[in-house]
XYZ file of C-alpha atoms in Angstrom:
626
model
C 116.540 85.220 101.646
C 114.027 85.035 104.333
C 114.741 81.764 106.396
C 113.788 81.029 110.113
C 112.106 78.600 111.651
C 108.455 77.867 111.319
C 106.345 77.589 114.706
C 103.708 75.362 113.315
C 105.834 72.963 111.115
C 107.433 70.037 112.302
C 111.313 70.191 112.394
C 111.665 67.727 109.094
C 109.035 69.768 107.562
C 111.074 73.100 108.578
C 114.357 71.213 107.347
C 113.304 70.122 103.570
C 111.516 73.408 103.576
C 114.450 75.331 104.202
C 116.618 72.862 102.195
C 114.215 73.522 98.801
C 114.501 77.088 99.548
C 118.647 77.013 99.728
C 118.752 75.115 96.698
C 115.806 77.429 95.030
C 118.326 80.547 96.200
C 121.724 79.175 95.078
C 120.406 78.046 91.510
C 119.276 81.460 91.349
C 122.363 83.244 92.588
C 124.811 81.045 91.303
C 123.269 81.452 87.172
C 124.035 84.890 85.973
C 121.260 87.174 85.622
C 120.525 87.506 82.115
C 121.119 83.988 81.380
C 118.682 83.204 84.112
C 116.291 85.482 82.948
C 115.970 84.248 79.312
C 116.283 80.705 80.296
C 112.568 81.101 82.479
C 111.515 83.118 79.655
C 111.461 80.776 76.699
C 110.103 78.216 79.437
C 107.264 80.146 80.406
C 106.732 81.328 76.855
C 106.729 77.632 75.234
C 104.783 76.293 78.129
C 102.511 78.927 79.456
C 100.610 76.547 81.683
C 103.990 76.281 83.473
C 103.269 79.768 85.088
C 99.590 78.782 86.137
C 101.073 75.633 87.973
C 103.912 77.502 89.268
C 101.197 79.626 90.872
C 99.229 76.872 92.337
C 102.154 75.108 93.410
C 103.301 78.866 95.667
C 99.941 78.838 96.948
C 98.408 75.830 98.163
C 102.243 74.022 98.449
C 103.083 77.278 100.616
C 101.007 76.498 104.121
C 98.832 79.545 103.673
C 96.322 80.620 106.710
C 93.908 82.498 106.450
C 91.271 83.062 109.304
C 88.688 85.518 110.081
C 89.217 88.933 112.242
C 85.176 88.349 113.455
C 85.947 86.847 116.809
C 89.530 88.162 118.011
C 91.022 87.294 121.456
C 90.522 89.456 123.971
C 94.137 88.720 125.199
C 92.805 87.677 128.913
C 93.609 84.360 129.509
C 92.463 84.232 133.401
C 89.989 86.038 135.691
C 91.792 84.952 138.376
C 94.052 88.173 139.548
C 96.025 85.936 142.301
C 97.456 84.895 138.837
C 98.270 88.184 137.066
C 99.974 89.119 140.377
C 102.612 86.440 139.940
C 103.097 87.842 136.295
C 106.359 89.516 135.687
C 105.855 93.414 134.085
C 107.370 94.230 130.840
C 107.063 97.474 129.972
C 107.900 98.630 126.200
C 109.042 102.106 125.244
C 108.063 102.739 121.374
C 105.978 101.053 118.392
C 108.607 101.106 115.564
C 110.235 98.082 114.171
C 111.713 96.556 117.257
C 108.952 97.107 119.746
C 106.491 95.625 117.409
C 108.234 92.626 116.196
C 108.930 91.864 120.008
C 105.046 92.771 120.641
C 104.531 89.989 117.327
C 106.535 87.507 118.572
C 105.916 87.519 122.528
C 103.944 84.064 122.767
C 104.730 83.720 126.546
C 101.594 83.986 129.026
C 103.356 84.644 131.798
C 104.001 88.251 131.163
C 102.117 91.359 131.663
C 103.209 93.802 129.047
C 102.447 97.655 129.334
C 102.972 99.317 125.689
C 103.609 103.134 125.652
C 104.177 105.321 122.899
C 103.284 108.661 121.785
C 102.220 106.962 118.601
C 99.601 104.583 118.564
C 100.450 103.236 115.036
C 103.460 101.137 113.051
C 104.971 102.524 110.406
C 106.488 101.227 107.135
C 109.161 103.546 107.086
C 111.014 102.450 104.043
C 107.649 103.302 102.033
C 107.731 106.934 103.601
C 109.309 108.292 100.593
C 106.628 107.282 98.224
C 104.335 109.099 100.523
C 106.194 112.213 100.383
C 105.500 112.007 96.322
C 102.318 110.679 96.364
C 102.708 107.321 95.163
C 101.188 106.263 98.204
C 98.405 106.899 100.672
C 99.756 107.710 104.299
C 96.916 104.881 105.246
C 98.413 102.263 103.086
C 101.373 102.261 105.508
C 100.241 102.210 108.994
C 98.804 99.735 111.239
C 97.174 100.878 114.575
C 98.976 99.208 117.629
C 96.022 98.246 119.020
C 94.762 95.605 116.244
C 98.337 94.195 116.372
C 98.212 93.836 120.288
C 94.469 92.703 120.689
C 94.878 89.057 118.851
C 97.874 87.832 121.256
C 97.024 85.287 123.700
C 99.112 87.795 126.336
C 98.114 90.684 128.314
C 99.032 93.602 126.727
C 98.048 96.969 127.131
C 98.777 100.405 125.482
C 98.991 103.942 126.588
C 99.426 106.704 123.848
C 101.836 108.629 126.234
C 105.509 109.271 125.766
C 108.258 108.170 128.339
C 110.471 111.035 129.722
C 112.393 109.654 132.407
C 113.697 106.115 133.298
C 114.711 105.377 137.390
C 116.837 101.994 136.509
C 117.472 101.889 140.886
C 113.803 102.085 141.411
C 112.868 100.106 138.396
C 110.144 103.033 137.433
C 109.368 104.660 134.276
C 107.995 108.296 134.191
C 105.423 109.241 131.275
C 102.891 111.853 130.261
C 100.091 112.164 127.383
C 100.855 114.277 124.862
C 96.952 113.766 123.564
C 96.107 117.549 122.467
C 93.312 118.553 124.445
C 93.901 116.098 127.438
C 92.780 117.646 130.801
C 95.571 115.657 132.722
C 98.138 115.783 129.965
C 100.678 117.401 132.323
C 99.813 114.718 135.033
C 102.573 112.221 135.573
C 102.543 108.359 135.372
C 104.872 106.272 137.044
C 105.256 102.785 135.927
C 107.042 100.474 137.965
C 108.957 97.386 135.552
C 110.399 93.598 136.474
C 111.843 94.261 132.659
C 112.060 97.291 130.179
C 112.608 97.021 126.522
C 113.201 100.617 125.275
C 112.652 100.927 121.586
C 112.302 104.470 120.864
C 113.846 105.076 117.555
C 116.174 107.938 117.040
C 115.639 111.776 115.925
C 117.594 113.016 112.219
C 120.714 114.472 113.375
C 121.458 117.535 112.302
C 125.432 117.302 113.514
C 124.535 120.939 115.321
C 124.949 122.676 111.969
C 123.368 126.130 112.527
C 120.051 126.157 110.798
C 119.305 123.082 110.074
C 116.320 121.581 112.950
C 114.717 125.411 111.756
C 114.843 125.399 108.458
C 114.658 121.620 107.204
C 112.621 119.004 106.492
C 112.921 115.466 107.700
C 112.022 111.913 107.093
C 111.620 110.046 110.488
C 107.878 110.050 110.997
C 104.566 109.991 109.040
C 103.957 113.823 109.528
C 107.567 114.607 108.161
C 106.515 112.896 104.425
C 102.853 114.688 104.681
C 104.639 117.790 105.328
C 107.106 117.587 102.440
C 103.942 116.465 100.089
C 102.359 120.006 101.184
C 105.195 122.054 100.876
C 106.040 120.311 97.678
C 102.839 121.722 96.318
C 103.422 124.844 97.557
C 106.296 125.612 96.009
C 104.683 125.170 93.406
C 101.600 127.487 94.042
C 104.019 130.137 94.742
C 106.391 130.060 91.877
C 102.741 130.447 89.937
C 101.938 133.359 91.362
C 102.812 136.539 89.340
C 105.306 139.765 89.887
C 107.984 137.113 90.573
C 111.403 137.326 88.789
C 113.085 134.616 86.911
C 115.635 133.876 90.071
C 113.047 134.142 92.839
C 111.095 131.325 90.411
C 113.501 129.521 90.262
C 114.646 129.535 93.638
C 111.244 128.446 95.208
C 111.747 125.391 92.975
C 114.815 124.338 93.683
C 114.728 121.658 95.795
C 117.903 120.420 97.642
C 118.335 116.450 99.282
C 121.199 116.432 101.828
C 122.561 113.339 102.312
C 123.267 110.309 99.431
C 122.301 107.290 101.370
C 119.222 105.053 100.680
C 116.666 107.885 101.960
C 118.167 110.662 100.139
C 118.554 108.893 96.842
C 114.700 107.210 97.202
C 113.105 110.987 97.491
C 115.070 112.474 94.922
C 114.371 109.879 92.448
C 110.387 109.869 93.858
C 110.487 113.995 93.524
C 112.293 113.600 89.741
C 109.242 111.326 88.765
C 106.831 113.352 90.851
C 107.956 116.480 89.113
C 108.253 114.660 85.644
C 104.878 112.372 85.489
C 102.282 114.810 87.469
C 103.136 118.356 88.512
C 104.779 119.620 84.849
C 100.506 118.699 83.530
C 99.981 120.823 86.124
C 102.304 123.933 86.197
C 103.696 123.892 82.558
C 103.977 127.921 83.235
C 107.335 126.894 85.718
C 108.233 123.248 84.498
C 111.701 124.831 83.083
C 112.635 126.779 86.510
C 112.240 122.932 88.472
C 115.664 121.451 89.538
C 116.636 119.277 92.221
C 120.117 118.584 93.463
C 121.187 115.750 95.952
C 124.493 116.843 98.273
C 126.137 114.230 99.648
C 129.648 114.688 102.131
C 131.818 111.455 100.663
C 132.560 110.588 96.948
C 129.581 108.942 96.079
C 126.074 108.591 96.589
C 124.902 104.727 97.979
C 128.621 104.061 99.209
C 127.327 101.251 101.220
C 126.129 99.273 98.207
C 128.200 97.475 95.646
C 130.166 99.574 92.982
C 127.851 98.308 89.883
C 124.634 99.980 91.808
C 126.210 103.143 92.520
C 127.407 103.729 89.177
C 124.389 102.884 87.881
C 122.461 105.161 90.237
C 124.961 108.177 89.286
C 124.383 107.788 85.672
C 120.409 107.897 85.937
C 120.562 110.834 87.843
C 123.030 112.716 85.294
C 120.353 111.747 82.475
C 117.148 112.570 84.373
C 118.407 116.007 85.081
C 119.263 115.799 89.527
C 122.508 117.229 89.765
C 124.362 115.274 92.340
C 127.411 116.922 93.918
C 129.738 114.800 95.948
C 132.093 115.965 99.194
C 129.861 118.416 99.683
C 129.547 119.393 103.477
C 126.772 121.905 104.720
C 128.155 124.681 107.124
C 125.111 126.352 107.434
C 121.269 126.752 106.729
C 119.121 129.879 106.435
C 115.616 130.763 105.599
C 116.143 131.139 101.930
C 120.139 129.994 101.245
C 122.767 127.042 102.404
C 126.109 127.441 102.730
C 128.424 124.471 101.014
C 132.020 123.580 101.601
C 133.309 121.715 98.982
C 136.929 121.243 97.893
C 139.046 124.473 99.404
C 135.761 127.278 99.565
C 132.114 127.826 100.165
C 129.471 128.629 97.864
C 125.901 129.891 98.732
C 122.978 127.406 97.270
C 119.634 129.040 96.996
C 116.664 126.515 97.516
C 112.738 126.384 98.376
C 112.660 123.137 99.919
C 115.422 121.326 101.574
C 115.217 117.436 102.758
C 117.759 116.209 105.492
C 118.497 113.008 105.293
C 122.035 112.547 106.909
C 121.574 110.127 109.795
C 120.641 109.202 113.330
C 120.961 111.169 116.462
C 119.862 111.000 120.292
C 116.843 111.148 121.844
C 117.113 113.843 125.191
C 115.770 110.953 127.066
C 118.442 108.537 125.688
C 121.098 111.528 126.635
C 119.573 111.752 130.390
C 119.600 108.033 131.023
C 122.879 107.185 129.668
C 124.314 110.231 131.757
C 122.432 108.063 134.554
C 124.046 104.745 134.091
C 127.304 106.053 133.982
C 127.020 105.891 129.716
C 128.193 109.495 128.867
C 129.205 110.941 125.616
C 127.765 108.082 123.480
C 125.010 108.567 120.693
C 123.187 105.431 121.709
C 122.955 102.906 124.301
C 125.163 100.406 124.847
C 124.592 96.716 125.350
C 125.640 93.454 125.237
C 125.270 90.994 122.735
C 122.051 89.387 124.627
C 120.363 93.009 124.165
C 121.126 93.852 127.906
C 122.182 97.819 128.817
C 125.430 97.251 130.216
C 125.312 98.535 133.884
C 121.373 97.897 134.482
C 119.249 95.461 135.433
C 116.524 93.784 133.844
C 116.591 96.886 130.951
C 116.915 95.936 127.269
C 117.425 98.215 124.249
C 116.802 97.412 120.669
C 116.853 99.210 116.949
C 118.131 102.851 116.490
C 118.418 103.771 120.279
C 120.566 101.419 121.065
C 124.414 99.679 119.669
C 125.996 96.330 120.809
C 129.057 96.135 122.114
C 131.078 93.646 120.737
C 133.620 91.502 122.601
C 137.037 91.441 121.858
C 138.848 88.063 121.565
C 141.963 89.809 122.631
C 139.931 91.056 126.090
C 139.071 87.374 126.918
C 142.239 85.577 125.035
C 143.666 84.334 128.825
C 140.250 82.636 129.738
C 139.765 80.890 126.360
C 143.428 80.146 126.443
C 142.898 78.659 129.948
C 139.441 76.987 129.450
C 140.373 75.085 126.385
C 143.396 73.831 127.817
C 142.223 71.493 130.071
C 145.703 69.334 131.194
C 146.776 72.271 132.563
C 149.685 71.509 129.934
C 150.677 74.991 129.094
C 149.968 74.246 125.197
C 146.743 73.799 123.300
C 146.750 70.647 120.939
C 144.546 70.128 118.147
C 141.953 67.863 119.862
C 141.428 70.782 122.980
C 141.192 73.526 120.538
C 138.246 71.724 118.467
C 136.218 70.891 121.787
C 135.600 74.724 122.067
C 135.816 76.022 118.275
C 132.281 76.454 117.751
C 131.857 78.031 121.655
C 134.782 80.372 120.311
C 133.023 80.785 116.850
C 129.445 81.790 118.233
C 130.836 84.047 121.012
C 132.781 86.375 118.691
C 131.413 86.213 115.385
C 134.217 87.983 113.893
C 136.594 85.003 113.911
C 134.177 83.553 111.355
C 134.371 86.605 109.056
C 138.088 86.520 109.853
C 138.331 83.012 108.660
C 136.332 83.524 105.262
C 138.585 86.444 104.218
C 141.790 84.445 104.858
C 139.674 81.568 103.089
C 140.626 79.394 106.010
C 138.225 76.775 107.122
C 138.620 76.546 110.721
C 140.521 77.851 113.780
C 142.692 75.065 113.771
C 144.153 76.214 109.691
C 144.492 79.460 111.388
C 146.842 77.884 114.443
C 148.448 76.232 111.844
C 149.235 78.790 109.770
C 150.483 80.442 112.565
C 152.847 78.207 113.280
C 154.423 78.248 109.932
C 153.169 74.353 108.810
C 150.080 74.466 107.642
C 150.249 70.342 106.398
C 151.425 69.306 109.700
C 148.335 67.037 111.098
C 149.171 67.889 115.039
C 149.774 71.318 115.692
C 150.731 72.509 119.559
C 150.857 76.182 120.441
C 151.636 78.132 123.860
C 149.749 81.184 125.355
C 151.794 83.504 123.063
C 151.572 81.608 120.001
C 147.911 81.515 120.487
C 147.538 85.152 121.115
C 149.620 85.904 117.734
C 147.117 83.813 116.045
C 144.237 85.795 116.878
C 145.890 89.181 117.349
C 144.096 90.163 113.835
C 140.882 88.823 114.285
C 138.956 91.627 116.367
C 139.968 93.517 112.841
C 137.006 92.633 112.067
C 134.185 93.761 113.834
C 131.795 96.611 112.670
C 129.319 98.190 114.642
C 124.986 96.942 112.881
C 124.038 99.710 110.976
C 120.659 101.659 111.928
C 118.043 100.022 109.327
C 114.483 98.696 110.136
C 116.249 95.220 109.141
C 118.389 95.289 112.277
C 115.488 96.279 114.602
C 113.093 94.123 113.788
C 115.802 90.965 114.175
C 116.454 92.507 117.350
C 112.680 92.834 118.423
C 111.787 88.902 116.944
C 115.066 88.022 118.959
C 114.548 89.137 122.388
C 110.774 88.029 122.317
C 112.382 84.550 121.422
C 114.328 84.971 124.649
C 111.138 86.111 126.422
C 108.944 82.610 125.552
C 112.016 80.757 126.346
C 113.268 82.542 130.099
C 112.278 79.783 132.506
C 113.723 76.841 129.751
C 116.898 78.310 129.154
C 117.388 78.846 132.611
C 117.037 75.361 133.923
C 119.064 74.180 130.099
C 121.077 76.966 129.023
C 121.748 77.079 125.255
C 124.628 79.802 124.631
C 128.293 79.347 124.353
C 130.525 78.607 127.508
C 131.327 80.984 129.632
C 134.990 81.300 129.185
C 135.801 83.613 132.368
C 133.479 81.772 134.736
C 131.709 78.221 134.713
C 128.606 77.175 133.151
C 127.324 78.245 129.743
C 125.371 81.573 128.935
C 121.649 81.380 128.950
C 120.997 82.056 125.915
C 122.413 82.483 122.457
C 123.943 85.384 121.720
C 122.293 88.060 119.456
C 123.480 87.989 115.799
C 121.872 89.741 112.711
C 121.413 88.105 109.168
C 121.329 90.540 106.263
C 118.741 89.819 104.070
C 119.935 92.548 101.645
C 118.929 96.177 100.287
C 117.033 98.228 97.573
C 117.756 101.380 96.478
C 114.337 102.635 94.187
C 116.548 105.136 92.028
C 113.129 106.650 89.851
C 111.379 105.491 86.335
C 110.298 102.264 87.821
C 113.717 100.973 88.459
C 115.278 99.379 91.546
C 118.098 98.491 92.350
C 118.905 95.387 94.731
C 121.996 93.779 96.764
C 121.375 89.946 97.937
C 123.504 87.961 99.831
C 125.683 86.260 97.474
C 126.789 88.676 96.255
C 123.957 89.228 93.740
C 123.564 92.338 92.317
C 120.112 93.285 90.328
C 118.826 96.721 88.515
C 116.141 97.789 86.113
C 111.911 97.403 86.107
C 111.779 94.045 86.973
C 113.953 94.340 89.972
C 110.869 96.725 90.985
C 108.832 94.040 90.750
C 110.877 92.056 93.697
C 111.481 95.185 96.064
C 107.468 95.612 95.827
C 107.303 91.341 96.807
C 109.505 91.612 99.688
C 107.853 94.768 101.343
C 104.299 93.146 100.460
C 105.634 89.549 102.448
C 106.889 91.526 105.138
C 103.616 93.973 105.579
C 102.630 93.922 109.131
C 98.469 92.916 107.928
C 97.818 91.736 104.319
C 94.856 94.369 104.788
C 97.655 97.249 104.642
C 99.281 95.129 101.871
C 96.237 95.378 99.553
C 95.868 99.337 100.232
C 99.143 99.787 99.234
C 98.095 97.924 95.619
C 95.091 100.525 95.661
C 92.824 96.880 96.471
C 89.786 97.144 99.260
C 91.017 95.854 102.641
C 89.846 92.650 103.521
C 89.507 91.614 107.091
C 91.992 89.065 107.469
C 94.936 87.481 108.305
C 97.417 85.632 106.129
C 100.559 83.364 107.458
C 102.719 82.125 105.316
C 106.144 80.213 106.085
C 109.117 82.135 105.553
C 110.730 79.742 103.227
C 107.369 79.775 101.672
C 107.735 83.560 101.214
C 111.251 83.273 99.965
C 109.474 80.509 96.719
C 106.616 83.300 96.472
C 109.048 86.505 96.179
C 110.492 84.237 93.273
C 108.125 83.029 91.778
C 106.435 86.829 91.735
C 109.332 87.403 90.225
C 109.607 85.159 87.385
C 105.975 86.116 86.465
C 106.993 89.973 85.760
C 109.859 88.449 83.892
C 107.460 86.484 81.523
C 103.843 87.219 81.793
C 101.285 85.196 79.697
C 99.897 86.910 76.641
């Protein structure tokens, strides 16, 4: 579930580690659930010193780290500025998901890196809903950029200022502070770049639906989930003051969640239990006049998860009480009153409180630069599948701000057609396809998928079948044949979706490419370059989903692994909280979030190692020692 390579362990090491953790993962996939479950259980519960071993075994078998924060590098490696003149410039725009995992992973020397952001801190963002509702402390979340940056043995600097202009001819970035009380904060600084990584996130968008940027609230940034918190509460206040009638009470409390996705289903399950567990002890007066209700546009809420979860999230929400109203569009938003289409009319919705959580939109600066590079009338950026802005030089973009463009087969089907057929023949045989399948299979990743849905194994079933003889052991095809073999495969190819889970691959992925620039370009290690010679630097870009969770309220979670593994209830809880804790950006921020003291240091641990410890974490809610 969370595989990749180790840095400090040697490549058998990384091998029978990864191999233990496969086999770990399919024995848990393949068993079914509840079977699984009991099976541990009357282990652990005949054999209790089973769990105690299992523990020791997680944590000293697991390559654990841990060194002091006393004596941090200072990140200057020489004195000598001859040195750091020869150093390319990086410049990063943002400190969210991608721009920190690239800022993590950069291990290269040879780089001066300039970090500007108007925010000088990470956040956790899939915990922001629990700090809306209190179940966390905004501090338990964060990490300032500078204790990230300062241990790296590379030179990196920050600037709390925000980027408003990029000049991709002159290779110049244009910034100001936006530090309240700054005497120069409407002085300009120009920053000149060898490379740019922008990472700036994306704004809600509010699909220019009258009303909605004045009137909502949304859940991008640590000040939107303080802000709900307050007006949460004062809602309340004010439906406890007196003189009010019944329908003015009860429209201060109503609060409305647009949108049925991960976000919008997370805060109106964290409001129900909000509501339920803490404010109702404290306003019994107006605990009958509380009601939430969750609109989303399409037919149900979490459409992007499996069937079982959905259902299962629609049915808690009927018992708890949130009244959750599918194809329901909003038209428009006023101070007190939203206007819904659904089915053939409108109805008017009074509410207190509304929460938009429908998407992604544009930054202006994204909108200016892409107008710049010749990019118009996109939401995001476009690049390749190395992370490169198509039509700029030396200018990456990762996470929200940005989508890859996929290549077609069909675009390129002449040059692979050509390059694999290297007699100049006019057919492709068996033994010139296979020298190039796996250059065909890693350039355009949706032949694979193609192949698994026709449960094909290779190419060379798929030219087969093709061909109408699918036994035949030598199998010739022309330039037409081959292009009606393929002709369905780009049916396949779906644009990354916008979650922290893309972005940070992206951010560890082009800081891999960073440390590895001056290797790869004396050995290039991509896939051939079908319309030219030579082979591409590097390999391309391509995301692993590690799966999701959906909290849905009451202390239950529900999760979607690979393999089509499908978990809900308490325990599953239990597992969301394990993953975020592995992933936490300092084990200091993951020991606020379990209300602990901070202690100051690090911990490293293997990702196979992690994947053991998430399951083993696991199996101890499961069956816990009386």
């Amino acid at each position: 579930m969370l595989l990749s390579r180790v840095p400090f362990a040697s490549k058998a090491t990384s091998n029978a580690r990864a191999n233990f953790a496969s086999f770990c993962m399919r024995r848990f996939c393949a068993t079914p659930f509840d079977e699984f479950s009991d099976r541990f259980c009357r282990i652990f519960r005949v054999n209790p010193w089973l769990v105690r071993m299992l523990m020791v075994f997680t944590v000293s078998g697991g390559c654990v780290l841990a060194f002091s924060e006393a004596k941090p590098e200072n990140g200057v490696l020489s004195d000598s500025s001859e040195a750091d003149s020869k150093k390319k410039k990086v410049v990063v725009l943002g400190t969210g998901w991608a721009g920190i995992n690239f800022l993590k992973t950069l291990k290269n020397p040879s780089y001066d890196v300039q970090v500007i952001s108007p925010r000088n801190y990470f956040v956790f963002t899939p915990l922001l809903p629990s700090v809306t509702c209190g179940t966390l402390e905004p501090r338990s979340i964060v990490e300032p950029v500078r204790n990230i940056v300062r241990k790296k043995n590379v030179n990196i600097h920050y600037w709390e200022a925000e980027c408003f202009k990029i000049d991709a001819e002159n290779k110049k970035v244009y910034c100001r502070s936006n530090i309240a009380g700054n005497l120069n904060e409407k002085e300009e600084i120009d920053v000149d770049y060898d490379y740019l990584v922008i990472a700036i996130g994306a704004p809600a968008n509010t699909f220019n639906i009258p009303g909605v940027a004045e009137n909502c609230h949304f859940l991008k940034e640590m000040e939107d989930a303080q802000k709900i918190r307050r007006t949460v509460i004062d809602c309340f206040e004010r439906a406890s003051l007196p003189n009010l009638s019944d329908d003015e009470r009860k429209r201060i409390l109503h609060f409305v969640v647009v949108g049925g996705g991960p976000t919008g289903v997370e805060f109106s399950a964290g409001l129900h239990d909000y509501v339920k567990e803490d404010l109702v002890r404290l306003y019994p007066k107006v605990k009958e006049a509380v009601k939430i209700t969750l609109l989303e546009a399409t037919d149900h809420i979490l459409n992007m998860f499996d069937k079982r979860i959905t259902a299962f999230a629609e049915e808690k929400f009927q018992r708890d009480g949130i009244d959750v109203k599918t194809g329901a569009m909003v038209v428009k938003v006023s101070d007190k009153e939203i206007l819904v289409k659904n089915g053939g009319g409108t109805s008017t919705m009074p509410y207190g409180m509304v929460v938009w959580a429908t998407g992604i939109g544009t930054r202006p600066i994204i909108t200016e630069f892409m107008k710049q590079i010749g990019q118009g009338n996109r939401r995001a950026l476009l690049t390749d599948e190395w992370l490169r802005v198509e039509g700029c030089d030396g200018i990456y973009a990762l996470g929200d701000c940005a989508t890859i463009n996929q290549r077609r087969v069909m675009e390129d089907i002449l040059a692979i057609f050509r390059k694999a057929d290297k007699d100049k023949s006019g057919t492709l045989t068996v033994k010139e396809f296979q020298e190039v399948i796996d250059d065909i299979r890693e350039r355009y990743p949706q032949v694979a998928l193609y192949l698994k849905n026709k449960h094909m194994r290779t190419l060379v079933d798929l030219l087969k079948d093709s061909k109408g003889d699918a036994v035949k052991g030598s199998v010739e095809v022309n330039l037409e044949e081959f292009k009606s073999a393929l002709s369905q495969v780009d049916s396949q190819m779906k644009n990354l979706p916008p979650t922290a889970q893309v972005a940070a691959q992206q951010g560890t992925y082009l800081a891999d490419c960073f440390n590895r620039m001056e290797k790869c370009e004396r050995n290039p290690e991509g896939p051939l370059r079908f319309r030219c010679e030579g082979r591409h630097r590097f390999h391309p870009f391509r995301y692993k989903h590690l799966g999701q969770f959906a909290p849905l309220g009451g202390e239950q979670t529900a999760a979607q692994l690979p393999g089509d593994w499908v978990s809900i209830g308490h325990s599953t809880q239990w597992l969301w909280y394990s993953v975020y804790a592995s992933n936490d950006v300092e084990v200091g921020t993951a020991l606020k979030m379990s209300n602990q003291p901070p202690e100051k240091i690090n911990i490293l641990v293997c990702p196979e190692v992690k994947t053991i410890l998430i399951l083993a974490l696991y199996l101890l809610m499961l069956a816990p020692v009386s």
